[in-house]
XYZ file of N, CA and C in Angstrom:
660
model
N -80.190 11.508 -18.935
C -79.218 11.593 -17.558
C -80.234 12.443 -16.519
N -81.257 11.774 -16.152
C -81.951 12.318 -15.525
C -81.144 11.798 -13.936
N -81.520 12.164 -13.040
C -80.857 12.111 -11.306
C -81.475 13.372 -10.448
N -80.972 13.375 -9.335
C -80.905 13.796 -8.264
C -79.572 14.102 -7.435
N -78.783 15.075 -7.498
C -76.951 14.150 -6.381
C -77.358 13.087 -5.232
N -76.681 12.859 -5.555
C -76.878 11.627 -4.242
C -75.477 11.949 -3.035
N -75.006 13.010 -3.093
C -73.820 13.300 -2.332
C -73.891 12.812 -0.738
N -74.642 12.977 -0.487
C -75.281 13.231 1.072
C -75.224 11.278 1.032
N -76.230 10.486 0.444
C -76.225 9.359 0.955
C -75.086 8.636 0.219
N -74.689 9.016 -0.706
C -73.129 8.018 -1.082
C -71.827 8.385 0.582
N -72.083 9.575 0.811
C -71.274 9.758 2.014
C -71.142 9.095 2.700
N -72.540 8.589 3.429
C -73.068 7.658 4.460
C -73.049 6.114 4.207
N -73.450 5.947 2.866
C -72.922 4.686 2.608
C -71.126 4.135 2.807
N -70.056 5.234 2.256
C -69.091 5.125 2.194
C -68.700 4.765 4.059
N -69.121 5.525 4.399
C -68.722 5.585 6.271
C -68.913 4.584 6.623
N -69.970 3.572 6.366
C -70.311 2.216 6.750
C -69.913 1.285 5.891
N -69.177 1.535 5.173
C -68.263 0.398 4.716
C -67.134 0.339 5.276
N -67.044 -1.442 5.082
C -65.545 -1.882 5.676
C -64.582 -1.512 5.313
N -64.155 -1.148 4.156
C -63.214 -0.621 3.314
C -63.353 1.081 3.810
N -62.007 1.469 3.282
C -61.314 2.703 3.485
C -61.400 3.631 2.305
N -62.001 4.096 1.358
C -61.747 4.775 0.068
C -61.346 5.869 0.067
N -60.165 6.669 -0.264
C -59.260 7.703 -0.578
C -58.941 7.962 -1.360
N -58.848 9.321 -2.287
C -58.042 9.974 -3.265
C -56.341 9.780 -2.665
N -55.363 9.434 -3.573
C -54.342 8.572 -3.654
C -53.870 10.010 -2.799
N -52.877 10.162 -1.948
C -52.530 12.189 -1.175
C -51.328 12.194 -1.962
N -50.098 11.264 -2.651
C -48.978 11.966 -3.102
C -48.589 10.705 -4.017
N -47.012 10.811 -4.498
C -46.813 9.980 -5.740
C -46.217 8.650 -5.126
N -46.285 8.347 -3.822
C -46.404 6.987 -3.303
C -47.568 6.588 -3.066
N -48.386 7.014 -3.248
C -50.259 6.263 -3.147
C -50.574 6.036 -4.638
N -49.944 7.284 -5.348
C -50.068 7.096 -6.861
C -49.730 5.746 -7.565
N -48.559 5.269 -7.070
C -47.685 4.214 -7.271
C -48.170 3.107 -7.196
N -48.849 3.023 -5.520
C -50.169 2.005 -4.761
C -50.850 1.810 -6.154
N -51.904 2.623 -6.223
C -52.629 2.382 -7.607
C -52.129 1.965 -9.226
N -51.234 2.343 -9.518
C -50.482 1.866 -10.652
C -49.827 0.564 -10.527
N -49.509 -0.066 -9.347
C -48.960 -1.491 -8.968
C -50.508 -2.460 -9.301
N -51.009 -1.982 -8.592
C -52.605 -2.782 -8.316
C -53.173 -2.593 -9.745
N -52.882 -1.758 -10.764
C -53.628 -1.930 -12.035
C -52.260 -2.891 -12.982
N -51.477 -3.184 -12.321
C -50.401 -3.544 -13.380
C -50.334 -4.867 -12.948
N -50.412 -5.777 -11.891
C -50.747 -6.719 -11.564
C -52.168 -7.461 -11.932
N -53.385 -6.379 -12.281
C -54.477 -6.608 -12.763
C -54.401 -6.986 -14.120
N -53.378 -6.478 -14.798
C -53.429 -6.427 -16.467
C -52.502 -7.791 -16.514
N -51.671 -7.957 -15.727
C -50.715 -9.210 -15.562
C -51.459 -10.764 -15.709
N -52.183 -10.704 -14.679
C -53.182 -11.787 -14.587
C -54.208 -11.818 -15.171
N -54.524 -10.954 -15.747
C -55.353 -10.990 -17.363
C -54.679 -11.636 -18.486
N -53.622 -11.409 -18.220
C -52.517 -12.291 -19.249
C -52.205 -11.044 -20.767
N -52.852 -9.483 -20.475
C -52.633 -8.803 -21.535
C -51.459 -8.390 -21.390
N -50.256 -8.530 -20.661
C -48.706 -8.373 -20.801
C -48.276 -9.335 -19.859
N -46.911 -9.356 -19.816
C -45.726 -9.857 -18.942
C -45.681 -8.709 -18.232
N -45.293 -9.342 -17.002
C -44.872 -8.459 -15.653
C -43.605 -7.793 -16.049
N -42.693 -8.436 -17.141
C -41.731 -7.648 -17.708
C -41.766 -6.340 -18.048
N -43.013 -6.250 -18.838
C -43.076 -5.232 -19.130
C -43.720 -3.433 -19.146
N -43.702 -4.159 -17.647
C -44.529 -2.838 -16.992
C -43.177 -2.555 -15.952
N -42.183 -1.231 -16.146
C -41.386 -0.627 -15.704
C -41.622 -0.507 -13.824
N -41.304 -1.284 -12.815
C -41.584 -1.239 -11.245
C -42.848 -2.109 -11.122
N -43.523 -2.908 -12.620
C -44.619 -3.387 -12.289
C -45.726 -2.189 -11.895
N -45.561 -1.319 -12.697
C -46.806 -0.121 -12.792
C -47.595 -0.251 -14.316
N -48.503 -0.289 -13.886
C -49.283 0.267 -15.742
C -49.863 1.671 -15.216
N -49.717 2.417 -16.221
C -49.827 3.749 -16.472
C -49.180 3.894 -17.427
N -50.557 5.665 -18.104
C -50.461 6.193 -19.209
C -50.729 7.620 -19.427
N -50.317 8.132 -19.794
C -50.765 9.708 -19.916
C -51.060 10.507 -19.319
N -52.210 9.411 -19.148
C -53.645 10.889 -18.282
C -53.061 10.255 -16.818
N -52.227 10.139 -16.425
C -52.509 9.489 -14.941
C -51.652 10.498 -14.413
N -50.736 11.317 -15.087
C -50.081 12.497 -13.941
C -51.388 13.689 -13.880
N -52.005 13.776 -14.438
C -53.536 14.841 -14.632
C -55.176 14.493 -13.754
N -54.837 12.564 -13.936
C -55.752 11.901 -13.099
C -55.697 11.968 -11.566
N -57.612 11.960 -11.152
C -57.585 11.725 -9.686
C -57.852 9.801 -9.253
N -56.489 9.810 -8.669
C -56.458 8.116 -8.350
C -57.190 7.987 -6.864
N -58.074 6.853 -6.722
C -58.418 6.672 -5.929
C -58.491 4.962 -5.815
N -58.560 5.078 -4.681
C -57.819 3.560 -4.013
C -58.913 3.049 -2.631
N -58.646 1.751 -2.061
C -59.826 0.933 -1.321
C -58.826 0.494 -0.721
N -58.965 0.279 0.708
C -57.887 -0.070 1.601
C -58.774 -0.852 2.495
N -58.171 -1.925 2.947
C -58.434 -2.911 4.262
C -57.748 -3.066 4.866
N -57.425 -2.650 6.008
C -56.203 -2.662 7.044
C -55.140 -2.303 6.764
N -55.036 -1.456 6.012
C -53.750 -1.159 5.118
C -53.232 -1.604 4.385
N -54.197 -2.418 4.013
C -53.484 -3.366 2.334
C -54.124 -3.082 1.142
N -53.940 -2.168 0.276
C -54.288 -1.586 -0.803
C -54.966 -2.958 -1.464
N -56.514 -2.789 -1.849
C -57.377 -3.760 -2.852
C -58.036 -3.308 -3.777
N -58.365 -2.252 -4.227
C -58.654 -1.651 -5.439
C -58.550 -0.393 -5.786
N -58.568 -0.254 -6.906
C -58.388 1.591 -7.361
C -58.826 1.727 -8.955
N -59.020 3.229 -8.967
C -60.164 3.532 -9.928
C -59.855 4.959 -10.334
N -59.677 5.530 -11.075
C -59.171 7.226 -11.709
C -60.442 7.805 -12.561
N -60.123 9.062 -12.424
C -61.005 9.838 -13.239
C -60.407 11.106 -13.575
N -60.457 11.031 -14.565
C -59.497 12.124 -15.375
C -60.976 12.712 -16.156
N -60.452 14.553 -15.807
C -60.987 15.855 -16.208
C -60.980 16.407 -17.374
N -61.734 16.966 -17.603
C -61.551 17.691 -18.658
C -60.582 18.948 -19.272
N -59.857 19.401 -19.654
C -60.445 18.811 -21.016
C -59.612 17.643 -21.925
N -59.497 16.796 -22.898
C -58.678 15.620 -23.322
C -59.009 14.526 -22.503
N -60.830 13.864 -22.921
C -60.369 12.588 -22.471
C -59.948 11.659 -23.258
N -59.798 10.111 -22.170
C -59.331 8.900 -22.804
C -60.176 8.673 -24.121
N -61.355 8.515 -23.916
C -62.683 7.541 -24.654
C -62.592 8.844 -25.543
N -62.834 10.090 -25.424
C -62.315 10.831 -26.737
C -61.678 10.751 -27.484
N -60.572 10.728 -27.058
C -59.110 10.171 -28.352
C -58.859 9.013 -28.631
N -60.060 7.982 -28.167
C -59.690 6.867 -28.667
C -60.429 6.502 -29.605
N -62.014 6.984 -29.658
C -63.042 6.991 -30.479
C -63.264 8.232 -31.368
N -62.435 9.390 -31.623
C -62.460 10.233 -32.045
C -63.508 11.037 -31.951
N -64.377 11.232 -30.531
C -65.881 12.117 -30.788
C -65.823 13.263 -29.917
N -66.372 13.875 -29.655
C -66.633 14.888 -28.658
C -68.108 14.617 -27.430
N -67.779 13.933 -25.858
C -68.859 13.611 -25.618
C -69.675 15.040 -24.795
N -70.609 15.241 -24.749
C -71.460 16.184 -24.254
C -72.024 16.143 -23.086
N -71.853 17.207 -22.385
C -71.666 18.587 -22.937
C -70.358 18.828 -22.773
N -69.635 18.809 -23.857
C -68.457 19.545 -24.200
C -67.618 20.316 -22.888
N -67.037 19.473 -22.395
C -65.846 20.173 -20.953
C -66.642 20.138 -19.659
N -67.965 19.555 -19.864
C -68.767 19.075 -18.812
C -69.270 17.541 -18.334
N -67.995 16.892 -18.793
C -68.326 15.244 -18.264
C -66.243 15.010 -18.213
N -66.263 13.974 -17.465
C -65.041 13.127 -16.680
C -64.986 11.698 -17.434
N -64.033 11.296 -17.322
C -63.558 9.972 -17.835
C -63.694 9.103 -16.758
N -63.919 8.216 -16.738
C -64.230 7.284 -15.423
C -63.724 6.129 -15.476
N -62.467 5.525 -15.091
C -61.926 4.314 -15.764
C -60.490 3.857 -14.561
N -60.162 2.433 -15.355
C -58.665 1.767 -14.571
C -59.463 1.569 -13.798
N -60.592 1.003 -13.489
C -60.923 0.456 -12.448
C -60.313 -0.952 -11.937
N -59.938 -1.101 -10.843
C -59.819 -3.244 -10.672
C -59.665 -3.399 -9.466
N -60.334 -4.185 -8.861
C -60.007 -4.935 -7.624
C -59.358 -6.354 -7.506
N -57.875 -6.435 -6.297
C -57.662 -7.188 -6.126
C -58.253 -8.633 -6.062
N -57.433 -9.959 -6.564
C -58.061 -10.990 -7.044
C -58.099 -11.263 -5.420
N -57.152 -10.490 -4.668
C -57.260 -11.780 -3.403
C -58.479 -11.289 -2.485
N -59.224 -10.310 -2.974
C -60.212 -9.874 -2.104
C -61.775 -10.731 -2.568
N -62.320 -11.823 -2.471
C -62.766 -13.028 -2.883
C -64.041 -12.974 -1.946
N -65.076 -12.984 -2.570
C -66.237 -13.354 -1.473
C -67.777 -12.718 -1.938
N -68.095 -11.709 -1.274
C -69.562 -11.491 -1.509
C -69.338 -10.596 -2.688
N -70.198 -10.720 -4.120
C -69.653 -10.629 -5.202
C -69.934 -8.906 -5.449
N -68.464 -8.426 -5.811
C -68.738 -6.883 -5.963
C -68.837 -6.235 -5.180
N -68.894 -6.264 -3.772
C -68.938 -5.218 -3.119
C -67.812 -4.438 -2.928
N -66.923 -4.894 -2.924
C -65.428 -3.993 -3.122
C -65.784 -3.140 -4.112
N -66.528 -3.076 -5.266
C -66.276 -2.571 -6.602
C -67.477 -1.549 -6.007
N -68.288 -1.967 -5.586
C -69.987 -0.731 -5.283
C -69.035 0.173 -4.351
N -68.460 0.099 -3.270
C -67.967 1.277 -2.742
C -67.050 2.270 -3.609
N -65.920 1.287 -4.477
C -64.883 1.864 -5.296
C -65.945 2.891 -6.323
N -67.109 2.354 -6.528
C -67.735 3.638 -7.792
C -68.175 4.918 -6.853
N -69.084 4.478 -5.913
C -69.392 5.400 -4.818
C -68.319 6.305 -4.716
N -67.085 6.022 -4.093
C -65.702 7.037 -3.981
C -65.382 7.879 -5.489
N -65.347 6.962 -6.722
C -65.061 7.798 -7.892
C -66.273 8.770 -8.101
N -67.346 8.247 -7.657
C -68.633 9.572 -7.777
C -68.189 10.772 -7.244
N -67.859 10.046 -5.375
C -67.647 11.562 -4.687
C -66.717 12.654 -5.405
N -65.279 11.841 -5.720
C -64.347 12.607 -6.639
C -64.974 13.263 -7.576
N -66.037 13.036 -8.527
C -67.020 13.836 -9.754
C -67.081 14.563 -9.134
N -68.582 14.521 -8.216
C -68.670 15.697 -7.573
C -68.400 16.642 -6.513
N -66.963 16.436 -6.265
C -66.212 17.139 -5.541
C -65.858 18.380 -6.611
N -65.512 17.386 -7.799
C -65.230 19.079 -8.836
C -66.237 19.304 -10.002
N -67.467 18.990 -9.329
C -69.026 19.932 -10.048
C -68.851 19.273 -10.870
N -68.935 17.821 -11.352
C -69.324 17.516 -12.807
C -70.465 16.288 -12.371
N -71.293 15.799 -12.904
C -72.737 15.198 -13.017
C -72.408 13.997 -13.812
N -71.785 13.967 -15.062
C -71.585 13.087 -16.376
C -70.450 12.583 -16.257
N -70.194 10.938 -16.853
C -69.003 10.641 -17.076
C -69.127 9.732 -18.129
N -68.180 9.246 -18.897
C -67.984 8.012 -19.979
C -66.673 7.698 -19.808
N -66.931 6.137 -20.645
C -65.790 5.015 -20.749
C -65.614 4.494 -21.118
N -65.050 3.376 -21.799
C -65.146 2.219 -22.775
C -65.373 0.988 -21.936
N -66.586 0.255 -22.464
C -67.145 -0.888 -21.709
C -66.962 -1.979 -22.828
N -66.991 -3.125 -22.114
C -67.609 -4.467 -22.932
C -68.837 -4.430 -23.111
N -69.102 -5.826 -24.029
C -70.724 -5.882 -23.515
C -70.746 -6.470 -22.443
N -70.235 -7.187 -21.511
C -70.052 -8.032 -19.877
C -70.610 -6.550 -19.036
N -69.406 -6.141 -19.475
C -69.735 -5.079 -18.542
C -70.695 -3.842 -18.057
N -71.286 -3.756 -19.529
C -72.241 -3.088 -20.081
C -73.549 -3.864 -18.915
N -73.943 -4.967 -19.255
C -74.431 -5.681 -18.389
C -74.427 -5.649 -17.329
N -73.081 -5.495 -16.246
C -72.858 -5.675 -15.149
C -73.959 -4.393 -14.664
N -73.260 -3.214 -15.370
C -73.818 -1.931 -15.016
C -75.622 -1.420 -15.022
N -75.953 -2.423 -15.628
C -77.157 -2.263 -15.879
C -77.757 -3.036 -14.989
N -77.512 -4.192 -14.037
C -77.789 -4.886 -13.149
C -77.483 -4.109 -11.810
N -76.581 -3.046 -11.886
C -77.168 -2.153 -10.584
C -77.670 -1.001 -10.651
N -78.477 -0.561 -12.084
C -79.171 -0.193 -12.536
C -78.728 1.524 -12.968
N -77.610 0.939 -13.430
C -76.718 2.228 -13.909
C -77.469 2.975 -15.199
N -77.745 4.111 -15.980
C -78.102 4.291 -17.170
C -76.729 4.479 -18.291
N -76.831 3.482 -19.013
C -75.845 3.890 -20.566
C -76.263 4.564 -21.648
N -75.513 5.284 -21.872
C -75.902 5.570 -23.526
C -74.740 5.463 -24.231
N -74.644 4.277 -25.222
C -74.017 4.163 -25.939
C -73.341 4.886 -27.063
N -72.426 5.556 -27.391
C -71.621 7.250 -28.114
C -71.643 5.913 -29.349
N -71.050 4.887 -29.503
C -70.685 4.387 -31.191
C -70.441 3.034 -31.071
N -69.603 2.629 -31.931
C -70.080 0.937 -32.133
C -68.785 0.363 -31.281
N -69.265 -1.040 -31.047
C -67.939 -1.853 -30.312
C -66.609 -1.318 -31.629
N -65.428 -1.522 -30.651
C -64.129 -1.589 -31.206
C -63.197 -2.256 -30.590
N -62.060 -3.096 -30.969
C -60.813 -3.369 -30.502
C -60.043 -2.616 -29.648
N -60.212 -2.700 -28.105
C -59.718 -1.917 -27.423
C -58.883 -2.249 -25.983
N -57.955 -2.434 -26.253
C -56.930 -3.014 -25.255
C -57.707 -4.521 -24.705
N -57.394 -5.242 -26.249
C -57.466 -6.616 -25.803
C -58.825 -6.946 -25.767
N -59.809 -6.413 -26.251
C -61.178 -6.512 -25.938
C -62.057 -5.619 -26.630
N -63.077 -6.424 -27.154
C -64.226 -5.493 -27.890
C -64.766 -4.523 -27.268
N -65.129 -3.250 -27.246
C -65.555 -2.188 -26.391
C -66.622 -1.137 -26.816
N -67.244 -0.782 -26.399
C -68.381 0.571 -26.831
C -68.195 1.525 -25.788
N -68.176 3.414 -26.237
C -67.537 4.068 -25.444
C -69.338 4.075 -25.231
N -69.586 4.487 -23.395
C -70.734 5.118 -22.807
C -70.374 6.368 -22.270
N -71.880 6.731 -21.982
C -71.926 7.973 -21.044
C -73.060 7.738 -20.315
N -72.773 7.904 -18.771
C -73.704 7.646 -17.159
C -73.498 8.708 -16.775
N -74.498 8.738 -15.971
C -74.950 9.410 -14.635
C -74.916 8.582 -13.350
N -73.948 8.586 -12.269
C -74.106 7.514 -11.512
C -74.929 8.023 -10.788
N -75.950 9.284 -10.884
C -77.229 9.969 -10.107
C -78.413 8.657 -10.688
N -78.572 8.357 -11.334
C -79.141 7.245 -11.760
C -79.244 5.888 -11.449
N -77.671 5.544 -10.563
C -77.849 4.199 -10.176
C -78.425 3.724 -9.180
N -79.866 3.600 -9.022
C -80.475 3.416 -7.995
C -79.953 2.137 -7.082
N -80.150 0.638 -8.110
C -80.097 -0.130 -7.453
C -78.180 -0.556 -6.944
N -77.325 -0.096 -7.312
C -76.344 -0.129 -7.002
C -76.028 0.724 -5.772
N -77.308 1.983 -5.598
C -77.160 2.621 -4.117
C -77.559 1.856 -3.115
N -78.894 0.681 -3.883
C -79.584 -0.158 -2.540
C -78.698 -1.084 -2.572
N -77.954 -1.888 -3.220
C -76.904 -2.452 -2.798
C -75.699 -2.252 -1.810
N -75.008 -1.059 -2.043
C -74.373 -0.694 -1.232
C -74.973 -0.396 0.537
N -76.315 0.194 0.002
C -77.071 -0.118 1.863
C -77.121 -1.418 2.362
N -77.611 -2.350 1.331
C -77.376 -3.429 2.149
C -76.667 -4.503 2.400
N -74.980 -4.137 1.670
C -74.005 -4.737 1.878
C -73.363 -5.065 3.402
N -72.581 -6.093 4.046
C -72.843 -5.939 5.056
C -71.231 -5.392 5.785
N -71.603 -5.150 7.145
C -70.245 -4.873 7.541
C -69.580 -5.456 8.099
N -69.366 -6.606 7.783
C -68.745 -7.491 7.671
C -68.032 -7.777 6.650
N -66.146 -6.949 7.419
C -65.341 -6.681 6.247
C -64.673 -8.453 5.260
N -64.886 -9.117 6.309
C -64.832 -11.292 5.529
C -66.370 -11.079 4.495
N -67.275 -10.982 4.704
C -68.726 -10.729 3.730
C -68.437 -9.747 3.120
N -67.956 -9.098 2.807
C -67.528 -8.277 1.920
C -66.010 -7.778 0.738
N -65.533 -9.508 0.393
C -64.687 -9.452 -0.321
C -65.242 -9.459 -1.610
N -64.443 -9.274 -2.485
C -64.925 -9.670 -4.072
C -64.784 -11.062 -4.516
N -65.435 -11.402 -5.248
C -64.905 -12.859 -6.158
C -63.896 -12.901 -6.897
N -63.907 -11.656 -7.734
C -62.665 -12.094 -9.215
C -62.095 -10.637 -9.221
N -61.335 -10.170 -9.891
C -60.436 -9.461 -10.623
C -61.343 -8.314 -10.971
N -61.730 -6.817 -11.156
C -62.689 -6.356 -11.506
C -62.051 -5.619 -12.810
N -61.191 -6.247 -13.953
C -59.856 -5.706 -14.348
C -60.273 -5.285 -15.516
N -60.057 -3.603 -15.465
C -60.601 -2.660 -16.609
C -59.437 -2.607 -17.771
N -60.125 -2.286 -18.791
C -59.217 -1.972 -20.071
C -58.208 -0.612 -19.680
N -57.518 -0.398 -20.873
C -56.945 0.740 -21.321
C -57.244 1.447 -22.219
N -57.521 3.032 -22.032
C -56.991 3.761 -20.650
C -58.919 3.732 -20.092
N -59.364 3.416 -20.568
C -60.989 3.279 -20.014
C -61.380 2.137 -19.104
N -61.792 2.175 -17.587
C -61.800 0.687 -17.688
C -62.863 0.297 -16.825
N -64.149 0.682 -17.202
C -64.966 0.609 -16.545
C -65.618 -0.888 -17.014
N -65.110 -1.504 -16.610
C -64.963 -3.287 -17.049
C -64.242 -4.117 -16.751
N -65.236 -5.397 -17.343
C -64.688 -6.787 -16.399
C -63.719 -7.475 -16.912
N -63.091 -8.634 -16.552
C -62.364 -9.469 -17.028
C -63.120 -10.436 -18.227
């Protein structure tokens, strides 16, 4: 998990993004995040709309999680969350302790609305950068989550170095493994974010980045 803090660089990249990424300010904005997640899992076929009260997908970790939302001209188009220690979803799901104990956050519930299509993963890159800042704002350098094999391959394309902490297991309708990572090593992700177009129409993503539950650094 080598690397150096990228706070200033990530902040500069977010300032150039055509999207506005920010932490949910109140309960009403948190509900926006839950509804985005609800739409993603229904679209994925993981549950029916009637199974989600108010169309919201949420769990016991959400009340203490940092919810990040991506906006375009007032329309919410992406979301993800950071769960602070102690008591991380990945640890509970796999019966493990992610080291350093108490020094790791859990990043997940990442999804991008299907309405935002075009330049592949552009909206996701900005979302990951804002989640990184949320992690750093609370003094953390390392994160964990549950990822499927395709998601792990995608993160590898971004230059994200993953440490697999255990075997794949069926988790939220797909086979996934617990991983540990640091965005401070994601050099290709940073390069991609620097190169992305300033044109909002060119910065739309081609598909829902529909994560698992409760740790969704994952693709549908």
